[in-house]
Amino acid sequence: MRVLIAEDDALLGDGIQAGLRAKGFTTDWVTDGAAAEQALRSEPFDLVVMDWLLPERSGVDVIRSLREVGLTVPVLLLTVRDAVEERIEGLDAGADDYLTKPFDLEELAARLRALARRRAVPAEERLMADGVELEPNRLRVRVNGEERPLGRRETAVLSMLMERADHVVPREHLEERLYGWDEAVASNALEVHIHHLRRKLGSNRIRTVRGVGYRFATE
């Protein structure tokens, strides 16, 4: 699950990033509102932690701009403002939740997980193609009725491929979803996940398009 952190306080931002990564989130961190908006308009994120008082543009202004162009990524707003009217202003601007500073990292992570559940594919819904039935929320897949467990990143890769079945998904799009900007990523990391998926699904379902990316083949 990829999270954008927009926080200009270096100590707090570093602490949030380290804490969320320790809990299994993939994170990227920017320090001003303009950079946050640019990142969210150009790259896929699952969740956002947005400070209210950012340089360049306030977090609330960024949220308004995102909602005006139809971006629905869930945003948790961080604020030192404790007045009810100000919290209402943030929520009315399009924030999905808020947390008042100082806060506990465990609560932040729990609120992010709750936001992710609200947005996630409902448990009764599944991605299905060519005998493969994927339940993304449960990290499991059935192949011709036989259930097989998946890792978190395997699930993310397979979800993207099945959502675009028979279309090529560029390699860089898959890597952007799996890893943060500053994470050290082995050159063959994606290939390792693809290899594991092929072992579980059958070698012919995920095809390599050399020099471009991968596609989930149903034909």
GROMACS .gro file of C-alpha atoms in nm:
model
  219
    1MET     CA    1   0.000   0.000   0.000
    2ARG     CA    2   0.167   0.321  -0.117
    3VAL     CA    3   0.137   0.630   0.104
    4LEU     CA    4   0.240   0.987   0.025
    5ILE     CA    5   0.351   1.182   0.333
    6ALA     CA    6   0.336   1.563   0.301
    7GLU     CA    7   0.506   1.709   0.609
    8ASP     CA    8   0.758   1.995   0.629
    9ASP     CA    9   0.887   1.915   0.979
   10ALA     CA   10   1.196   1.702   0.910
   11LEU     CA   11   1.195   1.518   1.242
   12LEU     CA   12   0.824   1.439   1.229
   13GLY     CA   13   0.827   1.346   0.861
   14ASP     CA   14   1.122   1.111   0.909
   15GLY     CA   15   0.951   0.952   1.208
   16ILE     CA   16   0.625   0.898   1.021
   17GLN     CA   17   0.805   0.749   0.723
   18ALA     CA   18   1.017   0.512   0.932
   19GLY     CA   19   0.721   0.407   1.144
   20LEU     CA   20   0.489   0.337   0.852
   21ARG     CA   21   0.755   0.145   0.662
   22ALA     CA   22   0.813  -0.070   0.970
   23LYS     CA   23   0.442  -0.154   0.955
   24GLY     CA   24   0.456  -0.263   0.591
   25PHE     CA   25   0.351   0.054   0.409
   26THR     CA   26   0.539   0.180   0.103
   27THR     CA   27   0.601   0.552   0.155
   28ASP     CA   28   0.719   0.864  -0.026
   29TRP     CA   29   0.776   1.196   0.150
   30VAL     CA   30   0.750   1.555   0.026
   31THR     CA   31   0.793   1.874   0.228
   32ASP     CA   32   0.566   2.133   0.062
   33GLY     CA   33   0.218   2.159  -0.082
   34ALA     CA   34   0.322   2.217  -0.442
   35ALA     CA   35   0.534   1.901  -0.444
   36ALA     CA   36   0.249   1.706  -0.286
   37GLU     CA   37   0.003   1.813  -0.554
   38GLN     CA   38   0.249   1.738  -0.834
   39ALA     CA   39   0.320   1.391  -0.696
   40LEU     CA   40  -0.049   1.308  -0.656
   41ARG     CA   41  -0.137   1.428  -1.005
   42SER     CA   42   0.143   1.229  -1.169
   43GLU     CA   43   0.178   0.903  -0.972
   44PRO     CA   44  -0.055   0.645  -0.816
   45PHE     CA   45  -0.093   0.652  -0.437
   46ASP     CA   46  -0.332   0.456  -0.218
   47LEU     CA   47  -0.334   0.695   0.081
   48VAL     CA   48  -0.209   1.041   0.177
   49VAL     CA   49  -0.093   1.184   0.511
   50MET     CA   50  -0.120   1.563   0.461
   51ASP     CA   51  -0.007   1.832   0.704
   52TRP     CA   52  -0.234   2.137   0.712
   53LEU     CA   53   0.042   2.402   0.743
   54LEU     CA   54   0.268   2.326   0.446
   55PRO     CA   55   0.495   2.575   0.264
   56GLU     CA   56   0.400   2.684  -0.091
   57ARG     CA   57   0.038   2.566  -0.057
   58SER     CA   58  -0.155   2.461   0.251
   59GLY     CA   59  -0.265   2.102   0.283
   60VAL     CA   60  -0.630   2.209   0.269
   61ASP     CA   61  -0.572   2.398  -0.057
   62VAL     CA   62  -0.404   2.092  -0.207
   63ILE     CA   63  -0.694   1.870  -0.103
   64ARG     CA   64  -0.946   2.108  -0.261
   65SER     CA   65  -0.750   2.109  -0.588
   66LEU     CA   66  -0.734   1.731  -0.595
   67ARG     CA   67  -1.106   1.692  -0.539
   68GLU     CA   68  -1.185   1.952  -0.806
   69VAL     CA   69  -1.007   1.741  -1.069
   70GLY     CA   70  -1.169   1.419  -0.951
   71LEU     CA   71  -0.884   1.258  -0.758
   72THR     CA   72  -1.042   1.049  -0.483
   73VAL     CA   73  -0.735   0.912  -0.302
   74PRO     CA   74  -0.812   0.905   0.074
   75VAL     CA   75  -0.640   1.185   0.269
   76LEU     CA   76  -0.571   1.197   0.642
   77LEU     CA   77  -0.511   1.557   0.750
   78LEU     CA   78  -0.259   1.635   1.027
   79THR     CA   79  -0.331   1.953   1.219
   80VAL     CA   80  -0.242   2.143   1.535
   81ARG     CA   81  -0.581   2.313   1.505
   82ASP     CA   82  -0.817   2.177   1.765
   83ALA     CA   83  -1.120   2.402   1.709
   84VAL     CA   84  -1.428   2.222   1.581
   85GLU     CA   85  -1.479   2.482   1.306
   86GLU     CA   86  -1.130   2.424   1.168
   87ARG     CA   87  -1.166   2.047   1.169
   88ILE     CA   88  -1.494   2.088   0.983
   89GLU     CA   89  -1.318   2.313   0.730
   90GLY     CA   90  -1.063   2.040   0.659
   91LEU     CA   91  -1.325   1.770   0.621
   92ASP     CA   92  -1.543   1.990   0.400
   93ALA     CA   93  -1.239   2.058   0.178
   94GLY     CA   94  -1.226   1.686   0.104
   95ALA     CA   95  -1.013   1.530   0.378
   96ASP     CA   96  -1.136   1.184   0.476
   97ASP     CA   97  -1.006   1.192   0.833
   98TYR     CA   98  -0.791   1.409   1.057
   99LEU     CA   99  -0.548   1.365   1.345
  100THR     CA  100  -0.446   1.638   1.588
  101LYS     CA  101  -0.076   1.681   1.672
  102PRO     CA  102   0.086   1.543   1.878
  103PHE     CA  103  -0.038   1.194   1.794
  104ASP     CA  104   0.059   0.832   1.845
  105LEU     CA  105   0.203   0.648   1.546
  106GLU     CA  106  -0.007   0.342   1.627
  107GLU     CA  107  -0.322   0.552   1.594
  108LEU     CA  108  -0.201   0.702   1.265
  109ALA     CA  109  -0.138   0.355   1.122
  110ALA     CA  110  -0.477   0.231   1.246
  111ARG     CA  111  -0.658   0.526   1.087
  112LEU     CA  112  -0.477   0.466   0.757
  113ARG     CA  113  -0.575   0.100   0.762
  114ALA     CA  114  -0.936   0.204   0.826
  115LEU     CA  115  -0.927   0.445   0.531
  116ALA     CA  116  -0.783   0.170   0.312
  117ARG     CA  117  -1.061  -0.069   0.413
  118ARG     CA  118  -1.326   0.187   0.322
  119ARG     CA  119  -1.178   0.224  -0.023
  120ALA     CA  120  -1.080  -0.138  -0.079
  121VAL     CA  121  -1.257  -0.381  -0.308
  122PRO     CA  122  -1.543  -0.525  -0.099
  123ALA     CA  123  -1.477  -0.877   0.023
  124GLU     CA  124  -1.763  -1.016  -0.184
  125GLU     CA  125  -1.612  -0.871  -0.503
  126ARG     CA  126  -1.334  -1.046  -0.686
  127LEU     CA  127  -1.116  -1.006  -0.990
  128MET     CA  128  -1.174  -1.300  -1.222
  129ALA     CA  129  -1.008  -1.395  -1.550
  130ASP     CA  130  -0.910  -1.718  -1.722
  131GLY     CA  131  -0.977  -1.945  -1.424
  132VAL     CA  132  -0.801  -1.712  -1.181
  133GLU     CA  133  -1.007  -1.563  -0.896
  134LEU     CA  134  -0.827  -1.298  -0.691
  135GLU     CA  135  -0.946  -1.161  -0.355
  136PRO     CA  136  -0.712  -0.864  -0.303
  137ASN     CA  137  -0.827  -0.786   0.053
  138ARG     CA  138  -0.756  -1.139   0.169
  139LEU     CA  139  -0.420  -1.184  -0.006
  140ARG     CA  140  -0.530  -1.503  -0.175
  141VAL     CA  141  -0.601  -1.638  -0.519
  142ARG     CA  142  -0.783  -1.940  -0.653
  143VAL     CA  143  -0.657  -2.108  -0.968
  144ASN     CA  144  -0.921  -2.337  -1.119
  145GLY     CA  145  -1.077  -2.357  -0.771
  146GLU     CA  146  -0.755  -2.435  -0.584
  147GLU     CA  147  -0.667  -2.173  -0.323
  148ARG     CA  148  -0.312  -2.038  -0.300
  149PRO     CA  149  -0.172  -1.773  -0.064
  150LEU     CA  150  -0.012  -1.454  -0.194
  151GLY     CA  151   0.229  -1.203  -0.046
  152ARG     CA  152   0.133  -0.835  -0.021
  153ARG     CA  153   0.343  -0.728  -0.320
  154GLU     CA  154   0.244  -1.032  -0.526
  155THR     CA  155  -0.118  -0.932  -0.468
  156ALA     CA  156  -0.049  -0.574  -0.577
  157VAL     CA  157   0.122  -0.690  -0.899
  158LEU     CA  158  -0.150  -0.940  -0.985
  159SER     CA  159  -0.427  -0.688  -0.914
  160MET     CA  160  -0.278  -0.436  -1.157
  161LEU     CA  161  -0.231  -0.701  -1.425
  162MET     CA  162  -0.581  -0.849  -1.389
  163GLU     CA  163  -0.748  -0.507  -1.384
  164ARG     CA  164  -0.590  -0.452  -1.726
  165ALA     CA  165  -0.618  -0.809  -1.854
  166ASP     CA  166  -0.484  -0.852  -2.210
  167HIS     CA  167  -0.327  -0.505  -2.197
  168VAL     CA  168   0.039  -0.437  -2.131
  169VAL     CA  169   0.119  -0.280  -1.793
  170PRO     CA  170   0.451  -0.093  -1.816
  171ARG     CA  171   0.723  -0.212  -1.583
  172GLU     CA  172   0.766   0.134  -1.430
  173HIS     CA  173   0.396   0.150  -1.335
  174LEU     CA  174   0.425  -0.176  -1.144
  175GLU     CA  175   0.742  -0.062  -0.968
  176GLU     CA  176   0.588   0.274  -0.875
  177ARG     CA  177   0.302   0.095  -0.700
  178LEU     CA  178   0.535  -0.140  -0.514
  179TYR     CA  179   0.821   0.080  -0.402
  180GLY     CA  180   0.885   0.431  -0.270
  181TRP     CA  181   1.113   0.680  -0.446
  182ASP     CA  182   1.404   0.635  -0.206
  183GLU     CA  183   1.372   0.263  -0.138
  184ALA     CA  184   1.666   0.056  -0.249
  185VAL     CA  185   1.519  -0.180  -0.508
  186ALA     CA  186   1.715  -0.466  -0.658
  187SER     CA  187   1.718  -0.458  -1.038
  188ASN     CA  188   1.543  -0.796  -1.052
  189ALA     CA  189   1.292  -0.737  -0.769
  190LEU     CA  190   0.989  -0.719  -1.000
  191GLU     CA  191   1.105  -1.026  -1.192
  192VAL     CA  192   1.119  -1.219  -0.865
  193HIS     CA  193   0.754  -1.135  -0.789
  194ILE     CA  194   0.653  -1.227  -1.145
  195HIS     CA  195   0.842  -1.557  -1.113
  196HIS     CA  196   0.658  -1.643  -0.791
  197LEU     CA  197   0.323  -1.555  -0.949
  198ARG     CA  198   0.393  -1.774  -1.252
  199ARG     CA  199   0.470  -2.067  -1.023
  200LYS     CA  200   0.133  -2.018  -0.850
  201LEU     CA  201  -0.079  -1.935  -1.156
  202GLY     CA  202   0.087  -2.127  -1.435
  203SER     CA  203   0.362  -2.000  -1.662
  204ASN     CA  204   0.140  -1.894  -1.954
  205ARG     CA  205  -0.089  -1.648  -1.777
  206ILE     CA  206   0.160  -1.366  -1.726
  207ARG     CA  207   0.343  -1.277  -2.045
  208THR     CA  208   0.657  -1.067  -2.076
  209VAL     CA  209   0.645  -0.791  -2.337
  210ARG     CA  210   1.015  -0.737  -2.384
  211GLY     CA  211   1.135  -0.386  -2.319
  212VAL     CA  212   0.788  -0.269  -2.210
  213GLY     CA  213   0.631  -0.464  -1.925
  214TYR     CA  214   0.389  -0.749  -1.859
  215ARG     CA  215   0.033  -0.851  -1.941
  216PHE     CA  216  -0.215  -1.098  -1.798
  217ALA     CA  217  -0.320  -1.311  -2.095
  218THR     CA  218  -0.667  -1.460  -2.121
  219GLU     CA  219  -0.629  -1.586  -2.478
   0.00000   0.00000   0.00000
